[in-house]
C-alpha angles and dihedrals in degrees: 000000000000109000084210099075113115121272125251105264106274102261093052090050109102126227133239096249110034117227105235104256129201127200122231102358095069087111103036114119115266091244130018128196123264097247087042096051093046082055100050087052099048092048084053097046089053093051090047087059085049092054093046090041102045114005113250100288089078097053097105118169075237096051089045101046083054096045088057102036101246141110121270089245086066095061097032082051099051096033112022106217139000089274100055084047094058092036077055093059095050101046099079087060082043089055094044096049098046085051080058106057091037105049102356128120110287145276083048084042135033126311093056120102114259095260091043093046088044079047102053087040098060090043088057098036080057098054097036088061094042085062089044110035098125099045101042087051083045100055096040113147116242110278095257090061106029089103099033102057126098114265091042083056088053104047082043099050083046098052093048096048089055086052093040080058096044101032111028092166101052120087089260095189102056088037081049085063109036079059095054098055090065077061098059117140089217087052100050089050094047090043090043105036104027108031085027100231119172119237097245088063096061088047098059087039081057092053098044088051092049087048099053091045094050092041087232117137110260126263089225 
């Protein structure tokens, strides 16, 4: 790809090292008080039986503020709607993940060369969303801001950085996110739940599409 087309706008470029990002806590307080933090976890432990018993369709900042015996001030107050107490519960598999690529066992984390490292990210991303499918649809982030928010800038910034390794001369940033889009949330559900594709498919399918974009021979 031409190295002359115009750059992402500066705050979407990734760096070379990627901050670890967290989903829906960015603007909780450093510490919270003891009383405060049991109730937060409670409230989240409530909403994670919600989600097991009931999918996340029934995780309602009503249903939830039963489920854990308090008024529906409590959890618009810690969380603010239904869509930062469902980034909540996610955040903890967000901050995990990203541990993982950063400082994980290779070839997900470092050690690994570039290819092996794209191919093992978008297995466990895979499998990650496939866990996760309801919650993370049902968290999704307003069109306006679905490519723009944290942890999308971070996946995005890590994805690049592995091209930029294995492919110094393509336009990284526009091929991080064409990848990445194999890797929708929305997709894997369409392709899963409704043409019934197994999950291994998608992963080899995974493999053949990083092969072909990195011009390696296929694993298959």
């Amino acid at each position: 790809m031409s190295a002359s087309l115009p750059p992402f706008p500066k705050a979407e470029q990734p760096v070379d090292q990627p901050e670890l990002l967290q989903l829906g806590v960015a603007e909780e307080e450093p510490c919270l008080r003891a009383d405060a933090a049991r109730n937060r976890a409670r409230l989240l432990e409530a909403a994670a039986r919600l989600v097991a018993e009931h999918g996340a369709a029934g995780v309602t900042m009503e249903a939830v503020a039963a489920a854990a015996s308090v008024g529906k001030g409590t959890v618009f107050r810690r969380f603010g709607d239904r869509t930062g107490l469902l980034m909540a519960l996610l955040d903890h598999s967000e901050k995990k993940f990203q541990g993982a690529l950063l400082s994980g066992p290779a070839p997900l984390g470092p050690g690994a060369p570039p290819v092996e490292r794209l191919r093992a990210f978008g297995r466990a991303a895979l499998r990650r969303s496939a866990d996760e499918l309801d919650l993370q649809l049902a968290a999704e982030n307003s069109p306006e801001r679905r490519f723009s928010n944290a942890p999308r800038r971070f996946l995005r910034g890590h994805v690049t950085l592995l091209l930029r390794q294995a492919l110094p001369d393509a336009d990284c940033e526009l091929l991080a996110q064409v990848l990445l889009g194999y890797l929708d949330p929305a997709a894997i559900h369409y392709l899963t739940r409704q043409c019934g594709m197994p999950v291994e498919r998608l992963e080899a399918g995974w493999d053949d599409l990083v092969a072909r974009v990195t011009r390696t021979e296929s694993p298959c």
